mmCIF file of C-alpha atoms in Angstrom:
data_model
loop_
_atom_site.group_PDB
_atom_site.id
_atom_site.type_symbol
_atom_site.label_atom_id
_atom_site.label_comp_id
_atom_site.label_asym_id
_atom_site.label_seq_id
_atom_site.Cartn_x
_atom_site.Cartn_y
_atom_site.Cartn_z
ATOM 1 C CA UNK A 9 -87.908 75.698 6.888
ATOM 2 C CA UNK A 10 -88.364 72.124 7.352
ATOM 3 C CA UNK A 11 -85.657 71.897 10.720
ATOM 4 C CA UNK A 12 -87.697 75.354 11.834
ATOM 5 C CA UNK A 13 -91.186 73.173 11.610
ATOM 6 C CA UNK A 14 -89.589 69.962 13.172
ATOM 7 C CA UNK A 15 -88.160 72.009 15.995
ATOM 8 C CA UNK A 16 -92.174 73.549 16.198
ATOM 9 C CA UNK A 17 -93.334 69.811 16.688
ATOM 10 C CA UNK A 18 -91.002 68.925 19.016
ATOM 11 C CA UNK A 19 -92.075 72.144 21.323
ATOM 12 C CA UNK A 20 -95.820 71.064 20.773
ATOM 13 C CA UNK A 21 -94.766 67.062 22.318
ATOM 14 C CA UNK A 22 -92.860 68.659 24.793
ATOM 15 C CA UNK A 23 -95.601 71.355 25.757
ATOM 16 C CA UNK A 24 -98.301 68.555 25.561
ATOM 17 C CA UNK A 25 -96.464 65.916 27.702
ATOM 18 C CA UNK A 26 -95.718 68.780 30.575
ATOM 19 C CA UNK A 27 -99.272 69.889 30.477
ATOM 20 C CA UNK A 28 -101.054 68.953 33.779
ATOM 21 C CA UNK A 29 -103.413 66.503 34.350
ATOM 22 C CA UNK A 30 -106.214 65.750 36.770
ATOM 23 C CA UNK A 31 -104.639 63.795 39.721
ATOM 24 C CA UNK A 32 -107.257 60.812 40.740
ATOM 25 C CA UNK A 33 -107.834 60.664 44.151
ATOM 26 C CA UNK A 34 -109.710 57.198 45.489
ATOM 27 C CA UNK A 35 -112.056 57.927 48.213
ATOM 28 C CA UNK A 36 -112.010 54.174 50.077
ATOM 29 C CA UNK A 37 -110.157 54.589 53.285
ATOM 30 C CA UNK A 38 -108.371 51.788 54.281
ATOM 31 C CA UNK A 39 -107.679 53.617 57.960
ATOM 32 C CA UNK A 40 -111.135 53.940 58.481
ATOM 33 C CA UNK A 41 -111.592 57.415 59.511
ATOM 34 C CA UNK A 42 -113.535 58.755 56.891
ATOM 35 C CA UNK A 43 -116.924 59.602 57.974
ATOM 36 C CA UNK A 44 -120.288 61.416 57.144
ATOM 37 C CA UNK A 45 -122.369 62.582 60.045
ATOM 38 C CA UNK A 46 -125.948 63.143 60.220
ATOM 39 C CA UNK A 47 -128.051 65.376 62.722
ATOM 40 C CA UNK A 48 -132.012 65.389 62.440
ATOM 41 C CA UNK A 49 -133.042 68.040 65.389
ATOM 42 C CA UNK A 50 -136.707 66.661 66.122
ATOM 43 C CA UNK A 51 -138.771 67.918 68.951
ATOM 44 C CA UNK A 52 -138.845 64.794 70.851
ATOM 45 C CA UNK A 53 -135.999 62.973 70.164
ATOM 46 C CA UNK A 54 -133.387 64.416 68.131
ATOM 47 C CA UNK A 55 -131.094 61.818 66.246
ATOM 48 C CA UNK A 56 -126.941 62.383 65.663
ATOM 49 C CA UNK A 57 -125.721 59.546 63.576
ATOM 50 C CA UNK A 58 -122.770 58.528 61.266
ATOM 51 C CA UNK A 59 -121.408 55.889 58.479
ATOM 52 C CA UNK A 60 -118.455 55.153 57.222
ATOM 53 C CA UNK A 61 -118.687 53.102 54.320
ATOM 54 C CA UNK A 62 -117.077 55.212 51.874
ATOM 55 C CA UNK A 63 -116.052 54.908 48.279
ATOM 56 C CA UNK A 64 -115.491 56.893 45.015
ATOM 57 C CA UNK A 65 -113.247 59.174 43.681
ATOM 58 C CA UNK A 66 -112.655 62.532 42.893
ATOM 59 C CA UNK A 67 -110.538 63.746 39.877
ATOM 60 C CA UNK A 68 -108.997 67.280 40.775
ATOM 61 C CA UNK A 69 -106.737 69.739 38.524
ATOM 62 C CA UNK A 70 -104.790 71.924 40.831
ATOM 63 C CA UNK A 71 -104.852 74.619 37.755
ATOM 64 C CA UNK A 72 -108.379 74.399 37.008
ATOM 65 C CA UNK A 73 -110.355 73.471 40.148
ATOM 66 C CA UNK A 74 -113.657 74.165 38.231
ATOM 67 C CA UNK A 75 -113.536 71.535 35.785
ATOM 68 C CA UNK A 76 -113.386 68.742 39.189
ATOM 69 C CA UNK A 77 -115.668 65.943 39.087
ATOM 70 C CA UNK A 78 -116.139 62.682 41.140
ATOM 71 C CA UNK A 79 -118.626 59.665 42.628
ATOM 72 C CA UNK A 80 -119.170 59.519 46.296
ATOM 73 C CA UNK A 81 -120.472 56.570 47.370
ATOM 74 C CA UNK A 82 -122.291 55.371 50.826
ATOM 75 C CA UNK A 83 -122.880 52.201 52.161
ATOM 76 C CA UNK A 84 -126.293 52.361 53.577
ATOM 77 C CA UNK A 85 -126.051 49.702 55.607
ATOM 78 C CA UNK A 86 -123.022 51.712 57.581
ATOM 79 C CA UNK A 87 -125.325 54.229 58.740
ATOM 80 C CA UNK A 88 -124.973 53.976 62.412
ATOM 81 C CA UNK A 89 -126.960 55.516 65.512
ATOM 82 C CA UNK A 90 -126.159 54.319 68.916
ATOM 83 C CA UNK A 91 -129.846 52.728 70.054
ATOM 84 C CA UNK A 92 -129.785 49.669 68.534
ATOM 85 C CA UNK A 93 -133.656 48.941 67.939
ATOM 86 C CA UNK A 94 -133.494 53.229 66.109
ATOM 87 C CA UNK A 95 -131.029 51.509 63.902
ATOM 88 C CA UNK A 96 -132.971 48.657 62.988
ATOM 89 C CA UNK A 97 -135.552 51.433 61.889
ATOM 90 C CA UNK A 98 -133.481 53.356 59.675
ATOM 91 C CA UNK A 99 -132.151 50.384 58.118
ATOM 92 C CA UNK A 100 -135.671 48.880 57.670
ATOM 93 C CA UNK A 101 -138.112 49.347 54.202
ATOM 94 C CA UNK A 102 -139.880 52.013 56.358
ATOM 95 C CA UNK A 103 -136.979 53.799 55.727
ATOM 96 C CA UNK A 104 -133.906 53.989 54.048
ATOM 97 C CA UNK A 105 -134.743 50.099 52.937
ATOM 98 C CA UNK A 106 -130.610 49.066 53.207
ATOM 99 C CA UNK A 107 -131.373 45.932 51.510
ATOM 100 C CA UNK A 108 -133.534 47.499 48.595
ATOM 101 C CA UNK A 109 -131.059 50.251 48.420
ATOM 102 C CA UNK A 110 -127.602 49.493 49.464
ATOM 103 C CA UNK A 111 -126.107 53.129 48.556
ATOM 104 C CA UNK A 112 -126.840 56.703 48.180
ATOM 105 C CA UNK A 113 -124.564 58.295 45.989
ATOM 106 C CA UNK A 114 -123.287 61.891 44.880
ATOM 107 C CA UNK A 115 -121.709 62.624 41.566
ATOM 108 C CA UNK A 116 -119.933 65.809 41.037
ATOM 109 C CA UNK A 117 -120.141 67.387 37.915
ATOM 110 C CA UNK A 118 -118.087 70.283 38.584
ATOM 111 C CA UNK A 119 -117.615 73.175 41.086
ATOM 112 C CA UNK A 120 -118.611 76.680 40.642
ATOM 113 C CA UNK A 121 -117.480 80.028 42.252
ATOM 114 C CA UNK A 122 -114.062 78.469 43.372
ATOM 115 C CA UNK A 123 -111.431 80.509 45.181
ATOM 116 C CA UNK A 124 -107.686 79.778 46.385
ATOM 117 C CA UNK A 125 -107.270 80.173 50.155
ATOM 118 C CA UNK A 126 -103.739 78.819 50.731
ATOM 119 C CA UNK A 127 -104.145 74.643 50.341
ATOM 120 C CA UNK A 128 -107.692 75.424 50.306
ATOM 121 C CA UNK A 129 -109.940 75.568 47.495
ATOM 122 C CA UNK A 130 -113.460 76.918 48.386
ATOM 123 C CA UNK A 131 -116.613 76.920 46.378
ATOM 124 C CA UNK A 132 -119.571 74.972 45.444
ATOM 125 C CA UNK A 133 -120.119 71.731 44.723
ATOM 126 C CA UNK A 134 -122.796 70.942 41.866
ATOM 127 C CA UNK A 135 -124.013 67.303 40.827
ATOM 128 C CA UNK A 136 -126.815 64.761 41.261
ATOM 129 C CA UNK A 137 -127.576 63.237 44.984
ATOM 130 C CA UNK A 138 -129.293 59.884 44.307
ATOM 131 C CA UNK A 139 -131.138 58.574 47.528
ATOM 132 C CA UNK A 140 -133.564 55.606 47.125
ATOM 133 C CA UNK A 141 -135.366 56.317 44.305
ATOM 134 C CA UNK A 142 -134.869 59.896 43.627
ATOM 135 C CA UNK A 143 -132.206 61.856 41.705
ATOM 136 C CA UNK A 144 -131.955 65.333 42.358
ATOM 137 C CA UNK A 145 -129.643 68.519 40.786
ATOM 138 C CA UNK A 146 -128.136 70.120 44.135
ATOM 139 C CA UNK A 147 -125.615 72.684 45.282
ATOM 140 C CA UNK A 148 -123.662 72.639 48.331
ATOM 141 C CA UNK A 149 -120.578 74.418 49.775
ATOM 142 C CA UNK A 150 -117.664 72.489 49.365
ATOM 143 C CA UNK A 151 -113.933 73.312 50.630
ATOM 144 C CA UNK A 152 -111.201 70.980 49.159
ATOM 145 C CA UNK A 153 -107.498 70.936 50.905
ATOM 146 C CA UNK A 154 -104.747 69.945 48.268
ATOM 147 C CA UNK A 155 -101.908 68.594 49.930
ATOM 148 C CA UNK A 156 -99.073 68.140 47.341
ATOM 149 C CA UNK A 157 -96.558 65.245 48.571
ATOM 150 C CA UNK A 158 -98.460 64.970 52.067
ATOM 151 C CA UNK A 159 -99.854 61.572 51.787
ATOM 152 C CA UNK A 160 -97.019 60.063 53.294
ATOM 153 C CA UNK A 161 -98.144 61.785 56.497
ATOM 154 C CA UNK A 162 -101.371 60.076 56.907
ATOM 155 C CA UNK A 163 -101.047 56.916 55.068
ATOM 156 C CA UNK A 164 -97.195 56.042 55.323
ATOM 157 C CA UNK A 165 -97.203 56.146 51.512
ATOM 158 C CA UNK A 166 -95.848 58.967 49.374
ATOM 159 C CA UNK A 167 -98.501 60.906 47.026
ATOM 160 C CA UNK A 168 -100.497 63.547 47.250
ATOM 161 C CA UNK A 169 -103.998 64.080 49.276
ATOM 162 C CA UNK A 170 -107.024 65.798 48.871
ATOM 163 C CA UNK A 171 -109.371 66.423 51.851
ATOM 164 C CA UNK A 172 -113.051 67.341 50.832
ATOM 165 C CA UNK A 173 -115.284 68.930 53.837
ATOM 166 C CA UNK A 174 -118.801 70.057 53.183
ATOM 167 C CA UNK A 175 -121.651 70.717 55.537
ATOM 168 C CA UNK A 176 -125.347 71.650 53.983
ATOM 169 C CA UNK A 177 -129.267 70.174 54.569
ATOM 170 C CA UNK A 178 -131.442 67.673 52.727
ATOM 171 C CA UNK A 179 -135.172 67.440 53.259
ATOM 172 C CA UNK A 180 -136.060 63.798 53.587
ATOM 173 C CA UNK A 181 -139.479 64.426 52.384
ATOM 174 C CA UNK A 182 -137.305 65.808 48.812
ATOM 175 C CA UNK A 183 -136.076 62.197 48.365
ATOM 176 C CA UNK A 184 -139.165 59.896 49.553
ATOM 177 C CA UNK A 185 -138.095 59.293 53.205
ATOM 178 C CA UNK A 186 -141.113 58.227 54.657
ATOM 179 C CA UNK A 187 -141.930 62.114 54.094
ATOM 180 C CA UNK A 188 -144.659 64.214 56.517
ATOM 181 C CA UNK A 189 -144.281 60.423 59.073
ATOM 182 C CA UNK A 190 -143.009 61.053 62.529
ATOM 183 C CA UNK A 191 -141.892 64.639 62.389
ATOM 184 C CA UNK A 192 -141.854 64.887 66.817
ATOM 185 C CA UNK A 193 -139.219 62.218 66.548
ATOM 186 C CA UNK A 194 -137.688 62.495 63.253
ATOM 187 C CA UNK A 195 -136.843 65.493 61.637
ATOM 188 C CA UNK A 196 -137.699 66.414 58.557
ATOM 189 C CA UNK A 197 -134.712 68.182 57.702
ATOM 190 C CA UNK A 198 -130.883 65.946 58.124
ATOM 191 C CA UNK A 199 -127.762 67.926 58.593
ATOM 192 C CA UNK A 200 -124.901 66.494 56.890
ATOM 193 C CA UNK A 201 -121.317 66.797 57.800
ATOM 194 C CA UNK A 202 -118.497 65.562 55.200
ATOM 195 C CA UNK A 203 -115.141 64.649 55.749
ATOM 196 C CA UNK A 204 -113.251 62.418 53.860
ATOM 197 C CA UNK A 205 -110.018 62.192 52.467
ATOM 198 C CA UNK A 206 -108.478 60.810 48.822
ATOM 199 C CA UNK A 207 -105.803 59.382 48.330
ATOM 200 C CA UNK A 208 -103.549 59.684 44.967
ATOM 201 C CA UNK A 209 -100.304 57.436 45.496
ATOM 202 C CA UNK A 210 -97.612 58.024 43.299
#
Protein backbone atom coordinates (compact mmCIF):
# COMPACT_ATOMS: atom_id res chain seq x y z
CA UNK A 1 0.00 0.00 0.00
CA UNK A 2 2.61 2.36 0.89
CA UNK A 3 4.92 1.66 -2.70
CA UNK A 4 1.15 1.87 -4.45
CA UNK A 5 0.74 5.60 -2.75
CA UNK A 6 4.46 6.60 -3.43
CA UNK A 7 4.13 5.50 -7.02
CA UNK A 8 0.55 7.88 -6.86
CA UNK A 9 2.87 10.89 -5.78
CA UNK A 10 5.32 10.41 -8.11
CA UNK A 11 2.49 10.45 -11.09
CA UNK A 12 1.02 13.69 -9.41
CA UNK A 13 5.03 15.51 -9.68
CA UNK A 14 5.29 14.15 -12.90
CA UNK A 15 1.67 15.24 -14.11
CA UNK A 16 2.23 18.69 -12.39
CA UNK A 17 5.73 19.43 -13.85
CA UNK A 18 4.36 18.46 -17.61
CA UNK A 19 1.34 20.59 -17.13
CA UNK A 20 1.51 23.68 -19.45
CA UNK A 21 2.12 26.98 -18.62
CA UNK A 22 1.40 30.43 -19.97
CA UNK A 23 4.33 31.33 -22.35
CA UNK A 24 5.26 35.26 -21.69
CA UNK A 25 5.55 37.06 -24.64
CA UNK A 26 7.36 40.80 -24.27
CA UNK A 27 5.79 43.25 -26.51
CA UNK A 28 9.05 45.84 -26.94
CA UNK A 29 10.32 45.40 -30.42
CA UNK A 30 13.75 45.84 -30.76
CA UNK A 31 13.28 45.74 -34.90
CA UNK A 32 11.04 48.44 -34.74
CA UNK A 33 8.18 47.39 -36.77
CA UNK A 34 5.57 47.22 -34.41
CA UNK A 35 3.04 49.80 -34.95
CA UNK A 36 -0.53 51.15 -34.08
CA UNK A 37 -2.25 53.24 -36.68
CA UNK A 38 -4.81 55.78 -36.26
CA UNK A 39 -7.44 57.19 -38.85
CA UNK A 40 -9.86 60.13 -37.74
CA UNK A 41 -12.12 60.67 -41.12
CA UNK A 42 -13.12 64.48 -40.52
CA UNK A 43 -14.91 66.48 -43.09
CA UNK A 44 -12.21 68.86 -43.75
CA UNK A 45 -9.18 67.34 -43.12
CA UNK A 46 -9.06 63.82 -42.32
CA UNK A 47 -5.93 62.69 -40.20
CA UNK A 48 -3.98 58.97 -40.76
CA UNK A 49 -1.33 58.71 -38.15
CA UNK A 50 0.89 56.09 -36.33
CA UNK A 51 3.35 55.36 -33.17
CA UNK A 52 5.51 52.99 -32.41
CA UNK A 53 6.55 53.13 -29.01
CA UNK A 54 5.48 49.89 -27.84
CA UNK A 55 5.79 47.91 -24.67
CA UNK A 56 4.07 45.23 -22.48
CA UNK A 57 3.41 41.83 -22.53
CA UNK A 58 1.00 39.35 -23.08
CA UNK A 59 0.86 35.96 -21.19
CA UNK A 60 -0.86 33.29 -23.56
CA UNK A 61 -1.79 29.44 -22.82
CA UNK A 62 -1.99 27.68 -26.10
CA UNK A 63 -4.61 25.19 -24.19
CA UNK A 64 -6.66 27.74 -22.67
CA UNK A 65 -6.64 30.92 -24.80
CA UNK A 66 -9.45 32.39 -22.57
CA UNK A 67 -7.68 32.73 -19.46
CA UNK A 68 -4.88 35.33 -21.65
CA UNK A 69 -4.06 38.49 -20.11
CA UNK A 70 -1.46 41.30 -20.77
CA UNK A 71 -0.35 45.33 -20.57
CA UNK A 72 -0.01 47.20 -23.75
CA UNK A 73 1.70 50.12 -23.45
CA UNK A 74 2.07 53.44 -25.81
CA UNK A 75 4.42 56.02 -25.82
CA UNK A 76 2.46 59.10 -26.43
CA UNK A 77 5.01 61.05 -27.43
CA UNK A 78 5.54 58.41 -30.58
CA UNK A 79 2.36 59.33 -32.00
CA UNK A 80 3.32 60.56 -35.35
CA UNK A 81 1.39 62.47 -38.28
CA UNK A 82 3.33 63.74 -41.16
CA UNK A 83 2.55 67.83 -40.86
CA UNK A 84 4.76 68.79 -38.43
CA UNK A 85 2.92 71.92 -36.80
CA UNK A 86 -0.63 68.91 -36.63
CA UNK A 87 1.86 67.06 -34.56
CA UNK A 88 2.81 69.69 -32.33
CA UNK A 89 -1.09 69.84 -31.71
CA UNK A 90 -1.70 66.42 -30.79
CA UNK A 91 1.20 66.34 -28.64
CA UNK A 92 0.21 69.66 -26.95
CA UNK A 93 -2.14 70.01 -23.41
CA UNK A 94 -4.97 70.81 -25.91
CA UNK A 95 -4.74 67.41 -26.57
CA UNK A 96 -3.30 64.31 -25.77
CA UNK A 97 -0.91 66.55 -23.24
CA UNK A 98 2.42 63.99 -24.03
CA UNK A 99 4.17 65.56 -21.24
CA UNK A 100 1.20 65.32 -18.64
CA UNK A 101 0.49 61.93 -19.96
CA UNK A 102 3.31 60.05 -21.40
CA UNK A 103 1.21 56.68 -22.14
CA UNK A 104 -2.10 55.27 -22.85
CA UNK A 105 -2.32 51.87 -21.89
CA UNK A 106 -4.55 48.62 -22.37
CA UNK A 107 -4.69 45.79 -19.94
CA UNK A 108 -6.21 42.58 -20.92
CA UNK A 109 -8.05 40.76 -18.56
CA UNK A 110 -9.00 37.94 -20.60
CA UNK A 111 -10.61 37.02 -23.98
CA UNK A 112 -14.03 35.82 -24.56
CA UNK A 113 -15.74 33.83 -27.42
CA UNK A 114 -12.30 32.41 -28.65
CA UNK A 115 -12.06 30.01 -31.57
CA UNK A 116 -9.06 27.95 -33.23
CA UNK A 117 -8.55 28.84 -36.91
CA UNK A 118 -5.29 27.03 -37.74
CA UNK A 119 -2.30 29.34 -35.87
CA UNK A 120 -5.04 31.66 -35.33
CA UNK A 121 -6.93 32.27 -32.32
CA UNK A 122 -9.96 34.63 -32.84
CA UNK A 123 -12.16 36.30 -30.32
CA UNK A 124 -12.53 39.24 -28.16
CA UNK A 125 -10.42 41.06 -26.27
CA UNK A 126 -11.84 42.46 -22.81
CA UNK A 127 -9.86 44.88 -20.36
CA UNK A 128 -9.47 48.51 -19.28
CA UNK A 129 -8.16 51.28 -22.00
CA UNK A 130 -6.65 54.08 -19.86
CA UNK A 131 -6.24 57.38 -21.96
CA UNK A 132 -5.42 60.63 -20.06
CA UNK A 133 -7.48 60.59 -17.33
CA UNK A 134 -10.10 58.11 -18.04
CA UNK A 135 -10.34 54.33 -17.53
CA UNK A 136 -12.83 52.59 -19.36
CA UNK A 137 -14.19 48.58 -19.51
CA UNK A 138 -14.04 47.85 -23.45
CA UNK A 139 -14.38 45.02 -25.92
CA UNK A 140 -12.71 44.68 -29.12
CA UNK A 141 -12.04 41.92 -31.71
CA UNK A 142 -8.85 40.51 -31.31
CA UNK A 143 -7.07 37.69 -33.56
CA UNK A 144 -3.82 36.23 -32.01
CA UNK A 145 -1.31 34.05 -34.39
CA UNK A 146 0.72 31.45 -32.24
CA UNK A 147 3.73 30.58 -33.91
CA UNK A 148 5.39 27.65 -32.01
CA UNK A 149 9.36 27.66 -32.69
CA UNK A 150 8.97 30.58 -35.38
CA UNK A 151 10.77 33.30 -33.66
CA UNK A 152 13.88 32.46 -35.14
CA UNK A 153 12.34 33.64 -38.41
CA UNK A 154 11.81 37.16 -37.51
CA UNK A 155 14.21 37.85 -34.82
CA UNK A 156 17.25 35.42 -35.59
CA UNK A 157 16.58 33.95 -32.14
CA UNK A 158 14.85 30.65 -31.44
CA UNK A 159 11.38 30.82 -29.37
CA UNK A 160 8.14 31.08 -30.05
CA UNK A 161 5.93 34.27 -31.32
CA UNK A 162 2.71 35.57 -30.88
CA UNK A 163 1.27 38.17 -33.31
CA UNK A 164 -1.81 40.15 -31.90
CA UNK A 165 -3.94 42.18 -34.70
CA UNK A 166 -7.03 44.07 -33.73
CA UNK A 167 -8.90 46.81 -35.49
CA UNK A 168 -12.08 48.60 -33.58
CA UNK A 169 -13.18 52.60 -32.77
CA UNK A 170 -12.79 54.88 -29.76
CA UNK A 171 -14.76 58.07 -29.36
CA UNK A 172 -12.38 60.76 -28.22
CA UNK A 173 -15.10 62.62 -26.59
CA UNK A 174 -15.43 58.89 -24.27
CA UNK A 175 -11.92 59.64 -22.90
CA UNK A 176 -11.78 63.65 -22.53
CA UNK A 177 -10.11 64.50 -25.90
CA UNK A 178 -10.86 67.92 -26.20
CA UNK A 179 -14.49 66.34 -26.84
CA UNK A 180 -17.41 68.27 -29.18
CA UNK A 181 -13.81 70.89 -30.31
CA UNK A 182 -13.02 70.88 -33.96
CA UNK A 183 -15.19 68.12 -35.30
CA UNK A 184 -14.70 69.62 -39.44
CA UNK A 185 -11.06 68.86 -38.85
CA UNK A 186 -10.86 66.30 -36.27
CA UNK A 187 -12.96 63.50 -35.99
CA UNK A 188 -14.66 62.54 -33.30
CA UNK A 189 -14.40 59.00 -33.77
CA UNK A 190 -10.28 57.36 -34.23
CA UNK A 191 -9.90 54.11 -36.01
CA UNK A 192 -7.32 52.00 -34.58
CA UNK A 193 -5.28 49.42 -36.29
CA UNK A 194 -3.01 46.91 -34.10
CA UNK A 195 -0.20 44.99 -35.02
CA UNK A 196 2.40 43.98 -32.94
CA UNK A 197 4.30 41.08 -32.29
CA UNK A 198 5.76 39.23 -28.82
CA UNK A 199 8.41 37.72 -28.46
CA UNK A 200 9.01 34.57 -25.98
CA UNK A 201 12.80 33.42 -26.40
CA UNK A 202 13.61 30.22 -25.17
Amino acid sequence: MKSFSLTLSAIALLTTGLAAKPIQFDLADKKGVNSITFEMESLLEPIYGNAAGITGSVSFDPDAPEKTTGKVVLDTSSLHVANKLMKEHIHGDGWMNVKVFPNITFELAKLTDVKKQGDNYVGNAVGTMKILKISKRISVPVTLTFLKGRLEERNRVEGDLLVVRSKFVVKRDDYGINPGQKLLKVANAIEIRVGIAGAAPY
